[in-house]
Amino acid sequence: MLGGSATNLTWTEILLTNRKIFSEFWRESSVLLWQYLAYHMMTNANLEMKNTIRRQSIKAFAILVLSLIAAFGHAASFDCGRARQPVEKMVCENIDLSRADDELGFSYDYLESHCPSQFEDQDVRATQRKWLAGLRKLSERWPSDPSFLADAYRERNTFLSALVLQCAPQYPKPESVTVKTLQLRNRQSKATGFYPDLSMPFVETDPPKIGRLINNQIFGDYFDLPAPKQLADGMPGLLEEYRSRDRRSPDEVRFSTVINNGRLLALKIFSSGCDSSCSSGEGVEIFDLWNGRRIHAADVLSYTGANTMAVRFRVAKLRRGWSIVRQEHLDLSPNCKRDGASCERSTDLDGDFLMSCAKDDSEKDHREYWSIEPETDGRWQFSTFWTCRDSREGKAGRPFVQRYTSDELRPLLNDYGRSLLLGEGDVQEPAPDSLGCEADTSSDNPGIERKEHVRAVHGTHGAHDETLVLYTDGSLWCWDAYWRKKPPIVIGTNFAKIDTDNFSSVVGLLKNGTLVTWTGACPYGEKPTLLSLSPNQSRAMAGHKEELWSLGRDGALWFWSVQTPTYPFKAATDVADIGHGRNQQLQMLKHDGSLWAWGRKRGENHANAPESWQRIGGGFSRLAGNGIDMAFRADGSSWSWGESLKALTDIDGRLDHGPTKVGDDYVSIHWANGGYAVGVKRDSSLWASYQRGNRTQMEPMGCGYKEAVALGYAGEFPRPPDDVIVLALRQDGHLLGWGNWMHSGGWNRDRIFTQAPIDFGKGFAQIFQIGSGYNSYAVIVKRDGSLWEFRPPQTPGTPTGKNAFQKINLSTKDVSKH
């Protein structure tokens, strides 16, 4: 809280605060005006040019609207229109800092007005002044790096939030929850074509934070704007946008309160009048009044309950398809079955097409889109959609509905669902089911051999997809994807560590601390280059675009390129560790716990410049590596940022988050490009990304695992969604697999929790992931020391997936002399 209490901004203040945004706004407005005039002056003879101008006008209009949304998108706890100091400007220009300042302002004001004992005992006012002074110094020292301020806000907010919880209830008092109406009406006549009649729900709670969370979600859905902080504030400027045709939101909104029992708030909201530019219709929005969370069906169902409900939906869809075929006497081929088997979509027979559609729709249960709402008789309704037609005329399909009494629903709910819907218990968050795993202690038994043969595996994706394997005895082997034509070779026998980039550069650290490098993972006939550094090196890395890095035992970080390998120079000091983030980006952990990423400016002239480094955050103790943007703190907590976050926790579609806590006690974690991750914790539990409603989070799969990897791509373009394979190594040596290419019946990321895996047998000891996208593969080591390569098959429906394994024969005795 840099200033006083929050105030409403006038249009003039908004303009002053968002100069850059509104300069773009006015520029695009002028373009839009001239294109509008040109569009209407053209004749039909200029149809092609007219359509071009129309498309450009739509683009300009989109920029215009986004400019307005950006201007209103976030607000600090003070008046940004009067920001003068550097720290105030940094907060106003950064959405994360602005939200953190808003949260801090709320906590401070609440403590001052509602918690006098905590406010005085902890000397909040004096410590706040001292904190503000430190914040100003940080902004002056690091004017272009907001991460320092983010750390300071995070620590202060944690302190103040704890004080708020000491004096305030963790959730609103039932009698304090009221749903009022915010009226937004335009008195213009309907003849103008713009007559919004908006009766928006406005939730008030004590403490008010929960109400604000709920209101922001509702107003964000309909207007892409935050809700006003007070009912009396209204929404100045919103009706102006309707009048000026800058607003593409519903013309009418009204609501009714279905449930408000102090724990659960259900609102039935009706909207209309926005054509195809926003959602229209009637639906029920459900919120948890203990945390402000919007509730989806997946939040309250257990794995078993969701699977049971999915089976019932599948059966109902096939029954409906068969019923329509019989009622309308649709033609069927002789082989088409009532379960959709052997029915062809491409045939001219209507019955085959419908049953094939019903089969496909039943296999895609769409559980992330299931809706939930209460009924007047006390039952709960769960529904999903039907993508096939309901008649020969092609009418839209009716949704499928399942209704449950409390007794019928109870066995399908998780602990959170029973607490929220049935009032049984006081579970506050939808936590994953507890598995009660125990760490494997058999490694402490001298009678069980746990020898690990391989120290590290790396690969390049150059011309031949080459693989490097470093054994614990120091021998370094190499082969390429066409190793059947060229046998694997031994590069040397005295290596301690190695690393590669994504293409062809390799850097190796010998046992005596000397560094060597070469181009091409398998240097057939090429002699590695000795690097001009002292032998006291502890870590070496090959970075992005043929960059090489070395960390000395004295904490000095050295940088050079493959083009000039004999001329390194010092890039940083006091460095504890280095590792790979996404896209081979270098991550640097310093001894003070600060985490940095390099890559803003590239080249020898910039690697040691302060502006070349981006500070991610502070308080870290270990890097995750494995090509993921993630690090650990001393308490065992895991923190992630950027695009990696979307595979680990809910980020509301934003990729600009700073470090965010994603879990505790992970030993290792791997991810597939596109937003999918698997990890193993200290208690041997296996965790994977799970789509719970419209949120993604890590949830447990089982106990007794040692390591897991995720191969492939989890996005939706250019290949089918969830084109990913998961391989998990159990502590007893069994190797299990899940994936699209190994299950001919179809697979998606959430079926890893319900579908039986492929068992590749036992006797496996180690597994390594190479890459994180379509070119990714795995190298597996058996307990007998043999090496196996797993490359995902290129044709779907492989019966067992076992033919994707190929044994690597290391029979050559031709050891390189390099």
PDB file of C-alpha atoms in Angstrom, residues 449 451 453 471 762-766 780-788 807:
ATOM      1  CA  GLU A 449      21.479 -54.363  -4.691  1.00  0.00           C
ATOM      2  CA  LYS A 451      23.471 -50.191  -8.244  1.00  0.00           C
ATOM      3  CA  HIS A 453      25.045 -47.896 -13.845  1.00  0.00           C
ATOM      4  CA  TYR A 471      28.437 -44.247 -17.054  1.00  0.00           C
ATOM      5  CA  LYS A 762      10.342 -55.757 -14.556  1.00  0.00           C
ATOM      6  CA  GLY A 763      14.066 -55.542 -14.109  1.00  0.00           C
ATOM      7  CA  PHE A 764      14.365 -51.821 -14.917  1.00  0.00           C
ATOM      8  CA  ALA A 765      16.648 -49.576 -12.838  1.00  0.00           C
ATOM      9  CA  GLN A 766      16.795 -46.073 -14.362  1.00  0.00           C
ATOM     10  CA  ILE A 780      16.049 -46.883 -19.980  1.00  0.00           C
ATOM     11  CA  VAL A 781      18.670 -48.840 -18.052  1.00  0.00           C
ATOM     12  CA  LYS A 782      17.981 -52.343 -16.801  1.00  0.00           C
ATOM     13  CA  ARG A 783      19.421 -53.789 -13.628  1.00  0.00           C
ATOM     14  CA  ASP A 784      21.795 -55.950 -15.651  1.00  0.00           C
ATOM     15  CA  GLY A 785      23.303 -52.755 -17.115  1.00  0.00           C
ATOM     16  CA  SER A 786      21.795 -53.116 -20.593  1.00  0.00           C
ATOM     17  CA  LEU A 787      20.587 -49.985 -22.370  1.00  0.00           C
ATOM     18  CA  TRP A 788      17.215 -49.630 -24.100  1.00  0.00           C
ATOM     19  CA  LYS A 807      18.192 -52.553 -27.215  1.00  0.00           C
TER      20      LYS A 807
END
